[in-house]
PDB file of C-alpha atoms in Angstrom:
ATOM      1  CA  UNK W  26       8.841  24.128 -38.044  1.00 38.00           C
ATOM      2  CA  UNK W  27       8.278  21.597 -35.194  1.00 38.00           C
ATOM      3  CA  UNK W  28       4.913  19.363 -35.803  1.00 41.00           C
ATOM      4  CA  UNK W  29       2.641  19.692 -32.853  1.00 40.00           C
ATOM      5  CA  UNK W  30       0.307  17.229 -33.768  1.00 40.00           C
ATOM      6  CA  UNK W  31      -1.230  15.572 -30.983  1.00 37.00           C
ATOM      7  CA  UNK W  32      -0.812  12.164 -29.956  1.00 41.00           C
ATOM      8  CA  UNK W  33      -2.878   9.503 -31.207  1.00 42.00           C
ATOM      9  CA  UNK W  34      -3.285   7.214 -27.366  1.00 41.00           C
ATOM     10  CA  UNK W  35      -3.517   7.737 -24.116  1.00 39.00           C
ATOM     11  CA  UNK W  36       0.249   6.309 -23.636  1.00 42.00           C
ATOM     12  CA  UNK W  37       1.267   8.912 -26.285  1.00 41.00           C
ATOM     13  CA  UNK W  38      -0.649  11.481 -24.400  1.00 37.00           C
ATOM     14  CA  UNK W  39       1.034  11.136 -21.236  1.00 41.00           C
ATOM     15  CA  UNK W  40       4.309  10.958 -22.456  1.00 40.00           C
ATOM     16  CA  UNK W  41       3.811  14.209 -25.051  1.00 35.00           C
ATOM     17  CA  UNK W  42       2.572  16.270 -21.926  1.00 37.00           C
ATOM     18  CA  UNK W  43       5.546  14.935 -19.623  1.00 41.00           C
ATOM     19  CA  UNK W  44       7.876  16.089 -22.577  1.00 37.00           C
ATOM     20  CA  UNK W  45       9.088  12.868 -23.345  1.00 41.00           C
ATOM     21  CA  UNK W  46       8.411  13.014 -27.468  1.00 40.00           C
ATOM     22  CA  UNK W  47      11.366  14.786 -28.031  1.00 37.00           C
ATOM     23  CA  UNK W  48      13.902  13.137 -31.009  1.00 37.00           C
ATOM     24  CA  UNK W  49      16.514  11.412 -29.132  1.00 38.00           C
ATOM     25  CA  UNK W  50      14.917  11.234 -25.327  1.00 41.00           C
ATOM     26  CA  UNK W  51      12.597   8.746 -25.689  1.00 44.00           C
ATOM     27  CA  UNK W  52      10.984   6.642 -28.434  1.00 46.00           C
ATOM     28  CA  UNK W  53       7.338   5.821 -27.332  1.00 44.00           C
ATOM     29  CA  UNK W  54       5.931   2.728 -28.018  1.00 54.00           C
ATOM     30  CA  UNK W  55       2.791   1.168 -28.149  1.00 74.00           C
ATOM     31  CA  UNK W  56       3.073  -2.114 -25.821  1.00 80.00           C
ATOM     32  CA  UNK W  57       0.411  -4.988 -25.660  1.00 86.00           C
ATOM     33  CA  UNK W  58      -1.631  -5.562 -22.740  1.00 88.00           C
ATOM     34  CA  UNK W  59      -0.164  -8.879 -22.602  1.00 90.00           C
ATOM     35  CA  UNK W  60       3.219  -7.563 -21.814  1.00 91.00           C
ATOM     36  CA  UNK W  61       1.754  -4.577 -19.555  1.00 91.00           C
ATOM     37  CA  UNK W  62       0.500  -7.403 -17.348  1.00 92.00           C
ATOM     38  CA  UNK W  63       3.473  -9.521 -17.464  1.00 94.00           C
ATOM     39  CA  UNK W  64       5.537  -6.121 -16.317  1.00 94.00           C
ATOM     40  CA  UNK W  65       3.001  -5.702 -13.567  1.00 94.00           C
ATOM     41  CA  UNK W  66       3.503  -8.910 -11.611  1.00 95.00           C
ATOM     42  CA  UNK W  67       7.326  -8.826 -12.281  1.00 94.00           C
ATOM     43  CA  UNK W  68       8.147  -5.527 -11.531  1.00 94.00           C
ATOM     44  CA  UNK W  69       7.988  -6.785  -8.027  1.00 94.00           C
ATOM     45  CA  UNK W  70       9.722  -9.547  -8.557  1.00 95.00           C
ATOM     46  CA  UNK W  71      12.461  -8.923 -11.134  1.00 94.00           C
ATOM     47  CA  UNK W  72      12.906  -5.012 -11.211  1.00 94.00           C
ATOM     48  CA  UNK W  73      16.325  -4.886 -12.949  1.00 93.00           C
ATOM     49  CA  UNK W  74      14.940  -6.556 -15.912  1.00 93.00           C
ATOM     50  CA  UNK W  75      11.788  -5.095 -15.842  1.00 93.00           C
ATOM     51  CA  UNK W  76      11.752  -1.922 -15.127  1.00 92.00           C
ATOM     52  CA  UNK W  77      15.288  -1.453 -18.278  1.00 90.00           C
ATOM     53  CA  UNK W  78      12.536  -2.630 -20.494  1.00 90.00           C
ATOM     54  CA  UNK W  79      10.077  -0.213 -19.250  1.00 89.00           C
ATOM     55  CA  UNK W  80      12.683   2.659 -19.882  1.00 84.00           C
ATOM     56  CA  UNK W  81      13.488   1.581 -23.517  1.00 84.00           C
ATOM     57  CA  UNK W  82       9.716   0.808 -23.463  1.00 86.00           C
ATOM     58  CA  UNK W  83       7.150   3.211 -21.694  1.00 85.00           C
ATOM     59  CA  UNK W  84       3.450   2.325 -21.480  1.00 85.00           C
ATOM     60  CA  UNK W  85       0.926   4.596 -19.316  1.00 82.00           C
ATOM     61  CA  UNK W  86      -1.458   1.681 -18.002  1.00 89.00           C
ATOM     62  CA  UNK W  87       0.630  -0.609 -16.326  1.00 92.00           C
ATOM     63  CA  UNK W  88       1.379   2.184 -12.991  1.00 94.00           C
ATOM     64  CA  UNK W  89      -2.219   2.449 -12.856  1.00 94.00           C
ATOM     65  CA  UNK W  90      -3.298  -0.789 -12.845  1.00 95.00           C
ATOM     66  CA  UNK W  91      -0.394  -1.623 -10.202  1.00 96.00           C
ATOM     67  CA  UNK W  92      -1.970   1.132  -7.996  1.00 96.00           C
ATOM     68  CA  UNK W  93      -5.281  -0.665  -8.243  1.00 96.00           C
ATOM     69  CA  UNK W  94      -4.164  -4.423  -7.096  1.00 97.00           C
ATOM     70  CA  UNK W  95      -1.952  -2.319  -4.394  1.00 97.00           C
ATOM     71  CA  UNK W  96      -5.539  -0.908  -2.864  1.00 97.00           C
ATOM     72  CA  UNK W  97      -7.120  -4.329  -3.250  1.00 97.00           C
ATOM     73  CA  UNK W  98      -4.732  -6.022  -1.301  1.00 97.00           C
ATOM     74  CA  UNK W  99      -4.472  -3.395   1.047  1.00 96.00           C
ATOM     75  CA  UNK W 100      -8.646  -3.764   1.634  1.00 95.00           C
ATOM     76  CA  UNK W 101      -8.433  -7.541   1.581  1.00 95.00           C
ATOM     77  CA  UNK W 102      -5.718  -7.235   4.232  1.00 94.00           C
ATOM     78  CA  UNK W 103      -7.986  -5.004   6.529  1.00 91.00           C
ATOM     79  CA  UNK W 104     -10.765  -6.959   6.091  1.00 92.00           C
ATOM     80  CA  UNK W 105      -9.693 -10.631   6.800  1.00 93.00           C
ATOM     81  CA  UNK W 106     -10.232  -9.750  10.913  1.00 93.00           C
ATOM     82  CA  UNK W 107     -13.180  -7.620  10.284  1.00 91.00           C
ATOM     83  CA  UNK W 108     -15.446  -9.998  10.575  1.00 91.00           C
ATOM     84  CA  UNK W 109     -14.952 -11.229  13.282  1.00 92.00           C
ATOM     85  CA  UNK W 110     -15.331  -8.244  15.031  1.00 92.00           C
ATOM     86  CA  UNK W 111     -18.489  -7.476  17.383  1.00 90.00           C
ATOM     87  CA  UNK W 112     -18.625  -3.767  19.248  1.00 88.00           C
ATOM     88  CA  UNK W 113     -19.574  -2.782  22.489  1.00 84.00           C
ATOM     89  CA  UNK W 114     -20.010   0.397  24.215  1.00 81.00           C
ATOM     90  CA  UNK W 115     -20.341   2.015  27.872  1.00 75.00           C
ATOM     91  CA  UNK W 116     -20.643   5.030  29.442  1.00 71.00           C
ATOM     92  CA  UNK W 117     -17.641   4.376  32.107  1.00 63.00           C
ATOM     93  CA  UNK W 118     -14.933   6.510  30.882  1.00 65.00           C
ATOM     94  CA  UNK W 119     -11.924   5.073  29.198  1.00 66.00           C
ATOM     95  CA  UNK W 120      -9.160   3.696  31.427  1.00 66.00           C
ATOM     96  CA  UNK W 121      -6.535   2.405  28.678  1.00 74.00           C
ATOM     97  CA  UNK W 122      -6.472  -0.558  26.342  1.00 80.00           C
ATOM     98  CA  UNK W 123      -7.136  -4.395  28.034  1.00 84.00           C
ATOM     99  CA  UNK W 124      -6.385  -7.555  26.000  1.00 88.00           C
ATOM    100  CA  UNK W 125      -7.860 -10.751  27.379  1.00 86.00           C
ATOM    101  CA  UNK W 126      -8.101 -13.817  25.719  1.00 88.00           C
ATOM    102  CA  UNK W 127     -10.756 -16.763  26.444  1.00 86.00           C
ATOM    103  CA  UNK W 128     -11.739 -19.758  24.485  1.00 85.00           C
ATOM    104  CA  UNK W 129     -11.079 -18.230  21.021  1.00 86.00           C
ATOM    105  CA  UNK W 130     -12.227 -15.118  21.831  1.00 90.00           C
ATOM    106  CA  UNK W 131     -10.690 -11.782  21.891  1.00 92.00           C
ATOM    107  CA  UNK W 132     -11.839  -9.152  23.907  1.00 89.00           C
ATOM    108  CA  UNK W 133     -10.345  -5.199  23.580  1.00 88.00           C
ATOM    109  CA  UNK W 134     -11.969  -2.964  26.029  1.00 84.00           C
ATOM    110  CA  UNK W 135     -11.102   0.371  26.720  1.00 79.00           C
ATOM    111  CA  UNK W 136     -13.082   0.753  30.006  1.00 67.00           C
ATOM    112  CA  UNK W 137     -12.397  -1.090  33.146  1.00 61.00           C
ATOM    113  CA  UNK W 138     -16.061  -2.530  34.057  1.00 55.00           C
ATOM    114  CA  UNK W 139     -17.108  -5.921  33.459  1.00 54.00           C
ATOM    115  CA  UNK W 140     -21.220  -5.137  32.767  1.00 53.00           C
ATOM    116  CA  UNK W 141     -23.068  -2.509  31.842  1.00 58.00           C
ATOM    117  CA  UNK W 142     -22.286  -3.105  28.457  1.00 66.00           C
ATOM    118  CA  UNK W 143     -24.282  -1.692  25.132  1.00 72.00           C
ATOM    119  CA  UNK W 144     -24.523  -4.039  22.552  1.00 72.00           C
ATOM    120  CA  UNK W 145     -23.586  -2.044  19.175  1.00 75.00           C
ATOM    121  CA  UNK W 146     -23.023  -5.584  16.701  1.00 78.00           C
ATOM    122  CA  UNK W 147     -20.928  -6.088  14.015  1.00 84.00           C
ATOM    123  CA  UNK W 148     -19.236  -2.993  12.110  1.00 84.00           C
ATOM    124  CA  UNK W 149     -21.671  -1.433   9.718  1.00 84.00           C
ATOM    125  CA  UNK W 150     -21.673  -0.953   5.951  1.00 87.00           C
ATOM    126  CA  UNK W 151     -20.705   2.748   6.591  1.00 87.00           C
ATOM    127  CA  UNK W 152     -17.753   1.597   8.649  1.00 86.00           C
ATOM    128  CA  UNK W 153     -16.698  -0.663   5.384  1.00 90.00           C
ATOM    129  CA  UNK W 154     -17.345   2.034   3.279  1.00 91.00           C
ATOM    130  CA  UNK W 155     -14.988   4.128   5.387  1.00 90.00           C
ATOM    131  CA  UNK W 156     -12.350   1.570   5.093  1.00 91.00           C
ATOM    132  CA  UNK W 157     -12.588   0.966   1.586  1.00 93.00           C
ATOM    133  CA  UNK W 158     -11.594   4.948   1.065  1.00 94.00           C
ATOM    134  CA  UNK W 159      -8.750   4.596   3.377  1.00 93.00           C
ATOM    135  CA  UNK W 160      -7.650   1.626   1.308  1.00 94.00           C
ATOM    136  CA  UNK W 161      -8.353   4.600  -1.680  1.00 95.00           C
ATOM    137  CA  UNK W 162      -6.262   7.050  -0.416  1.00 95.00           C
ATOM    138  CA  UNK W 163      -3.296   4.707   0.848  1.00 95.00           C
ATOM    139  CA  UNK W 164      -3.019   3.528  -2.670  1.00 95.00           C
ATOM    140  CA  UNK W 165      -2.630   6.843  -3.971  1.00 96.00           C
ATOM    141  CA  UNK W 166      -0.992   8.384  -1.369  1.00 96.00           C
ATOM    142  CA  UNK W 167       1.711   4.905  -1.897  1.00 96.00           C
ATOM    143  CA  UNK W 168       2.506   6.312  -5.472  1.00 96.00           C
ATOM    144  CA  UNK W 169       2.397  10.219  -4.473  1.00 95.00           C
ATOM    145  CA  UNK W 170       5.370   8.960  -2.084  1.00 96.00           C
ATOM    146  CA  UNK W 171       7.065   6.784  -4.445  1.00 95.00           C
ATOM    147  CA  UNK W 172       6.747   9.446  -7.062  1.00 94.00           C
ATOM    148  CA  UNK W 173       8.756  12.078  -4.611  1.00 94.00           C
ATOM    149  CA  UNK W 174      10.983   9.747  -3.962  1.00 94.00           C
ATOM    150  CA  UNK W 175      12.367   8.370  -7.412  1.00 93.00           C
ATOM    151  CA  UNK W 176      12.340  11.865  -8.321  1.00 92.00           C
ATOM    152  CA  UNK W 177      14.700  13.281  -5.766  1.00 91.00           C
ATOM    153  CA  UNK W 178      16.935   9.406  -6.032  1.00 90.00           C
ATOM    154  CA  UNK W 179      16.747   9.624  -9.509  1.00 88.00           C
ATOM    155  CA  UNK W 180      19.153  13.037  -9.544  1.00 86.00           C
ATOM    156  CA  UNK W 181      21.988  11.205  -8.323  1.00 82.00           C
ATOM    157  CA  UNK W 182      21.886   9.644 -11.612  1.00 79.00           C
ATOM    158  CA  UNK W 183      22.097  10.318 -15.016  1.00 69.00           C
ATOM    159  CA  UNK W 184      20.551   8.986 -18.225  1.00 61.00           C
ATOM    160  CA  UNK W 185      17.311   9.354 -20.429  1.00 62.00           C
ATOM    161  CA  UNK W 186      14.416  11.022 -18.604  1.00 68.00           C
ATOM    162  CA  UNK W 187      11.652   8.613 -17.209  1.00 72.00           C
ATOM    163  CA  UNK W 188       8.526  10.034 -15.910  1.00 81.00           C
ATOM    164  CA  UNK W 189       9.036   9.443 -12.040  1.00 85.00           C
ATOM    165  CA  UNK W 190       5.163   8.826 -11.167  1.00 87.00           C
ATOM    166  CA  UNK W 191       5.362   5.988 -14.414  1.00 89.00           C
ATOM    167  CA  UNK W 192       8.317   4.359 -12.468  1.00 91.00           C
ATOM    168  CA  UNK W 193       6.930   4.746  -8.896  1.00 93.00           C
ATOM    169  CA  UNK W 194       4.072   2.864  -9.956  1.00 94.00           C
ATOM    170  CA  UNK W 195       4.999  -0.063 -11.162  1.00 95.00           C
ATOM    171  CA  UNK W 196       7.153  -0.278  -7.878  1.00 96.00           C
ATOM    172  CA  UNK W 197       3.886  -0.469  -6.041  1.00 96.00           C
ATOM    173  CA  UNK W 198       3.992  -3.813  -7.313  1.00 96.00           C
ATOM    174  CA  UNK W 199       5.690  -5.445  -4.740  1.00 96.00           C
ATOM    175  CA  UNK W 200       3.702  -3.833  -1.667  1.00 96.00           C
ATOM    176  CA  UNK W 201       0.973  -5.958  -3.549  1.00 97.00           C
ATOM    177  CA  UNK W 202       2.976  -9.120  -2.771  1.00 97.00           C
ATOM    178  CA  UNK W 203       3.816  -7.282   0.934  1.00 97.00           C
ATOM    179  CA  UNK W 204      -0.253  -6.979   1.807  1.00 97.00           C
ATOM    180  CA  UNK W 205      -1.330 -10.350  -0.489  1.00 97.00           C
ATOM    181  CA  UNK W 206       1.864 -12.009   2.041  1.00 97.00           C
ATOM    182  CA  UNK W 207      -0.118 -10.151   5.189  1.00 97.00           C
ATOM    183  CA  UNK W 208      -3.576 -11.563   4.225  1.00 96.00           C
ATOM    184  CA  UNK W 209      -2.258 -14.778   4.015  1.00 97.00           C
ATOM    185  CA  UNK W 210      -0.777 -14.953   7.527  1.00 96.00           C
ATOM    186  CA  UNK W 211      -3.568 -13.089   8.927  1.00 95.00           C
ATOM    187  CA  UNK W 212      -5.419 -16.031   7.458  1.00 95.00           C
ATOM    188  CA  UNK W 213      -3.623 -18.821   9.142  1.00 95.00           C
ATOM    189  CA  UNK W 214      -3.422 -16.958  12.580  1.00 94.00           C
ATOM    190  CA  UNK W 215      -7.084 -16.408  13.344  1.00 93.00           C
ATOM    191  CA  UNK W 216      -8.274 -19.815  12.315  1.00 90.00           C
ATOM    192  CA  UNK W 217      -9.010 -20.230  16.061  1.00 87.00           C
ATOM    193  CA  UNK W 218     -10.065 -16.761  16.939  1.00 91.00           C
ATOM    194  CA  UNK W 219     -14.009 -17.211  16.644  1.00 91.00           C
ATOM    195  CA  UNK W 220     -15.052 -13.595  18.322  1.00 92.00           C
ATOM    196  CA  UNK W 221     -13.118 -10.329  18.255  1.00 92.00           C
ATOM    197  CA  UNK W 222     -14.920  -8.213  21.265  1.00 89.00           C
ATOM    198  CA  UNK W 223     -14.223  -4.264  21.068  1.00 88.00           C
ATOM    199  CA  UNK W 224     -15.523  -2.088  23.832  1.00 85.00           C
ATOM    200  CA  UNK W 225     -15.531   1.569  23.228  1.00 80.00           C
ATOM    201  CA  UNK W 226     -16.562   4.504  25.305  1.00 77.00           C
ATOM    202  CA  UNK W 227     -19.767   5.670  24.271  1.00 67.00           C
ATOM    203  CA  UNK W 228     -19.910   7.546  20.840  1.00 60.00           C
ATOM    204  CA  UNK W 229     -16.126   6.649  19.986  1.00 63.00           C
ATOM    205  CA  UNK W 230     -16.783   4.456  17.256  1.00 73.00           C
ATOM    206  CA  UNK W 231     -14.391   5.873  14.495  1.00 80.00           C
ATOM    207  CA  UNK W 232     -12.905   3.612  12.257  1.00 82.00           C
ATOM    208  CA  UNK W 233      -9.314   4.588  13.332  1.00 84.00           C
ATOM    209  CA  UNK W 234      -9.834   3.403  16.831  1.00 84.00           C
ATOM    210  CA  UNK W 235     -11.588   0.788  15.627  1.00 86.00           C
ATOM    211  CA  UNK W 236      -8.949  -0.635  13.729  1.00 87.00           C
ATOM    212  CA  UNK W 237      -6.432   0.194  16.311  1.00 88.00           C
ATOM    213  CA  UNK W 238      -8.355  -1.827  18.506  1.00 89.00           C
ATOM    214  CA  UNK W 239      -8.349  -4.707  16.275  1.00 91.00           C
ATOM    215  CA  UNK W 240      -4.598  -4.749  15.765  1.00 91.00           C
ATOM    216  CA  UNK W 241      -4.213  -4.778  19.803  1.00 91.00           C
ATOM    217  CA  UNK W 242      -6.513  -7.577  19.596  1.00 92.00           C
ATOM    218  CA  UNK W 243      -4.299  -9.085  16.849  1.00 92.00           C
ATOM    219  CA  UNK W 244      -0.631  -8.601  18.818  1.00 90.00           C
ATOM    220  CA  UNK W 245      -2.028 -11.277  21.542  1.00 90.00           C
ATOM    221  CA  UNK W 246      -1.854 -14.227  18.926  1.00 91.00           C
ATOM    222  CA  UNK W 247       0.980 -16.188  19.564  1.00 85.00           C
ATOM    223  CA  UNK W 248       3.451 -15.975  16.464  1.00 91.00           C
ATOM    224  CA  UNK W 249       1.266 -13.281  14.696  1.00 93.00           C
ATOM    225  CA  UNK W 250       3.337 -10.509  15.275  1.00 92.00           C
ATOM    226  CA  UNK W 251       6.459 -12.244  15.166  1.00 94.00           C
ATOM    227  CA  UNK W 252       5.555 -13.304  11.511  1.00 96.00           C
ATOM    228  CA  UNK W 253       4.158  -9.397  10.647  1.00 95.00           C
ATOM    229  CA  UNK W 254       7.589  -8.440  11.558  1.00 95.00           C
ATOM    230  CA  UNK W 255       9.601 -10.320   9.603  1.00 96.00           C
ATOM    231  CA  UNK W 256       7.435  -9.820   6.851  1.00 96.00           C
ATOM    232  CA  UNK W 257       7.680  -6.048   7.217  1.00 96.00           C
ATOM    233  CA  UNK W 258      11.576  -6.456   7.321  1.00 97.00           C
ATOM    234  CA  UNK W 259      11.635  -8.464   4.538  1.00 97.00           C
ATOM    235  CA  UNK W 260       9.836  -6.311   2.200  1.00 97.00           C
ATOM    236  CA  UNK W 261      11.235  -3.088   3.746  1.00 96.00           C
ATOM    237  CA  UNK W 262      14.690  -4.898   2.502  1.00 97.00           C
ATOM    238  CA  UNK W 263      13.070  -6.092  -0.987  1.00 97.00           C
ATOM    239  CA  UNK W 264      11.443  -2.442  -1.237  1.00 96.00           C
ATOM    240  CA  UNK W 265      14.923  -0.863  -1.621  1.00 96.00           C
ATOM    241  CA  UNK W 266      15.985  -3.452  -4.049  1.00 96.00           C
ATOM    242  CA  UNK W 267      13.033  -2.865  -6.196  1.00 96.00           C
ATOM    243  CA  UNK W 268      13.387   1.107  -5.676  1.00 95.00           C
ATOM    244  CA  UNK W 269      17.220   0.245  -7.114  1.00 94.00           C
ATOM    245  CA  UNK W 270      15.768  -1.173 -10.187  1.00 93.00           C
ATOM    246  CA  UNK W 271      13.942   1.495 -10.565  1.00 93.00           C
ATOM    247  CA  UNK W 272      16.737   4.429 -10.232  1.00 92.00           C
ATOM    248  CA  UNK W 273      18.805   1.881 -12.388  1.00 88.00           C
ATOM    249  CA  UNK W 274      16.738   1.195 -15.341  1.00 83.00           C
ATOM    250  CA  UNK W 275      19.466  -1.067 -16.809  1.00 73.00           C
ATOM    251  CA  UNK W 276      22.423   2.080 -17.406  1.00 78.00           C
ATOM    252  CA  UNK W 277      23.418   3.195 -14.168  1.00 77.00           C
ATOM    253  CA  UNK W 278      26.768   2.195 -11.858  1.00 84.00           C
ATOM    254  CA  UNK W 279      24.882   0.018  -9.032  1.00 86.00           C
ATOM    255  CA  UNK W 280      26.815   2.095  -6.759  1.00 89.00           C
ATOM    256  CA  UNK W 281      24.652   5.124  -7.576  1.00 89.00           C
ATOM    257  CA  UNK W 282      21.630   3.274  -8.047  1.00 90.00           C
ATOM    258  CA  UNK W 283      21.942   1.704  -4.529  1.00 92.00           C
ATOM    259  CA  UNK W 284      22.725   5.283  -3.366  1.00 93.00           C
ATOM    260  CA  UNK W 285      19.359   6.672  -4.987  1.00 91.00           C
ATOM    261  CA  UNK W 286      17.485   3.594  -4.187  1.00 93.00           C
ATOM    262  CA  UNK W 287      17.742   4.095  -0.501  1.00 95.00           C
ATOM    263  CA  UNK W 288      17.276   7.736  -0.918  1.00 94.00           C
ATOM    264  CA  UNK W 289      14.195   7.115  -3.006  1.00 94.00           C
ATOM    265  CA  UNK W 290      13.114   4.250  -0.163  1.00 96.00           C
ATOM    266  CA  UNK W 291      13.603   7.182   2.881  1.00 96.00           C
ATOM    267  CA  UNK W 292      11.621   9.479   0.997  1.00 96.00           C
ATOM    268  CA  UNK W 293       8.702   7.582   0.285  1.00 96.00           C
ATOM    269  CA  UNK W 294       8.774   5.926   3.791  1.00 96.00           C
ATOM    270  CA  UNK W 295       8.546   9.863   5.484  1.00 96.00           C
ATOM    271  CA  UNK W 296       6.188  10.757   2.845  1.00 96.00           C
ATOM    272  CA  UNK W 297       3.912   7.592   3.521  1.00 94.00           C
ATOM    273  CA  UNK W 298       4.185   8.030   7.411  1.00 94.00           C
ATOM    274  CA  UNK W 299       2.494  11.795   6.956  1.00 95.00           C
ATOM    275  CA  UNK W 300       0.151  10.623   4.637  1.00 93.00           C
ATOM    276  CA  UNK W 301      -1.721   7.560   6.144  1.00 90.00           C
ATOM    277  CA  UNK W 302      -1.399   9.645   9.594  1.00 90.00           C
ATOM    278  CA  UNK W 303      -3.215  12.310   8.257  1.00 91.00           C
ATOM    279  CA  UNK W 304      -6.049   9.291   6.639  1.00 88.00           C
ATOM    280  CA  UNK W 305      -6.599   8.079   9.914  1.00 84.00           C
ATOM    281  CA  UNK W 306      -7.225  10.587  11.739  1.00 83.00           C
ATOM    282  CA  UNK W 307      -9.729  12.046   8.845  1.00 81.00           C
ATOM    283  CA  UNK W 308     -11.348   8.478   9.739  1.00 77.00           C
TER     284      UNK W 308
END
């Protein structure tokens, strides 16, 4: 008779429910925290290597920790403008998005009227709050994606069963290189931007158009969205590579695991799209 004891660790727990504890699939181990880290930061980096030990080596932390730094960088890379930031309203109605630039300052106004002007100040804690969440739900929405899409570019592949939400996490590990990369430029570009001016339509403060305004505000910075873009190709490029690593795990003919990488990448870029649409517009 089969012994149904129950597993002794969270690790073990997650692995007995996904059905992994079965002779001959999958021998679960316990692995340090040291070498949980060390697969954290290098999943992003060196994926082939990485994420083969992670298949002949399984730990349950190391996805969720990745998930966390992911929605820390992706706050930290919201924020860095934020501050700057000082809102305005008026009751004219809204006649399109105007970018003008003057003496390190910014100004995004949606209403063409040059007084009459409500000063609102700088965004409030709520707004913060609000953007902390979306940070919260891109996070998770970045390893629902992922999850969907190692699963479907794992079945052009064969070989020992992985859980596909333990893999698509630790491939969130290089968007936290993409957004720590973003902050950083953000950082160098606004050194002489001392004012970011929004002007709303009255009662249109939402932190969607809010941030929409500030990325507006943003594209008129000479080499800022040259740099964004190149980023954003390079890690779109990098993203597939580490999504190959993944649907590899050390076994499979790079052929296929190209093939499912880029299926996997497709997937999660669709999925992603829907998702942080639907968070902004809850925003």
């Amino acid at each position: 008779m089969r012994n149904l004891s129950m597993p002794d660790s969270p690790t073990q727990t997650l692995y007995f429910c996904c059905g992994t504890r079965e002779p001959g699939v999958m021998s679960v181990q316990e692995v340090s925290i040291g070498e949980t880290l060390k697969r954290v930061f290098l999943a992003g980096v060196d994926p082939f290597t990485v994420f083969a030990r992670i298949s002949s080596r399984p730990d349950g932390y190391g996805p969720l920790i990745c998930m966390f730094m992911l929605v820390f960088a992706y706050a930290v890379s919201s924020m860095v403008p934020l501050p700057r930031v000082f809102v305005y309203s008026s009751r004219a109605n809204s006649s399109g998005i105007r970018v003008s630039v003057s003496d390190g300052t910014i100004r995004v106004a949606e209403v063409n009227a040059t007084s009459g002007f409500r000063r609102v100040g700088p965004l409030s804690e709520e707004h913060y709050a609000a953007i902390y969440m979306l940070a919260l739900g891109f996070g998770v929405g970045a390893w629902l994606s992922w999850t969907l899409g190692v699963w479907i570019g794992s079945k052009i592949v064969e070989g020992p069963p992985v859980p596909s939400s333990l893999l698509s996490g630790y491939i969130l590990s290089y968007k936290f290189y993409e957004y720590v990369a973003r902050s950083v430029a953000l950082t160098w570009y606004l050194r002489g931007v001392s004012l970011i001016e929004i002007v709303v339509v009255q009662d249109t403060l939402r932190v969607s158009k809010i941030l929409a305004f500030v990325s507006a505000a943003l594209s008129s910075i000479g080499g800022l969205q040259m740099t964004l873009n190149a980023l954003m190709v390079f890690f779109t490029i990098w993203g597939i590579v580490v999504a190959t690593g993944a649907i590899s795990r050390g076994y499979a003919p790079l052929r296929k695991a190209i093939a499912g990488g880029v299926v996997a990448f497709l997937i999660h870029s669709l999925a992603q799209s829907l998702i942080q649409y639907l968070l902004l517009i809850s925003f």
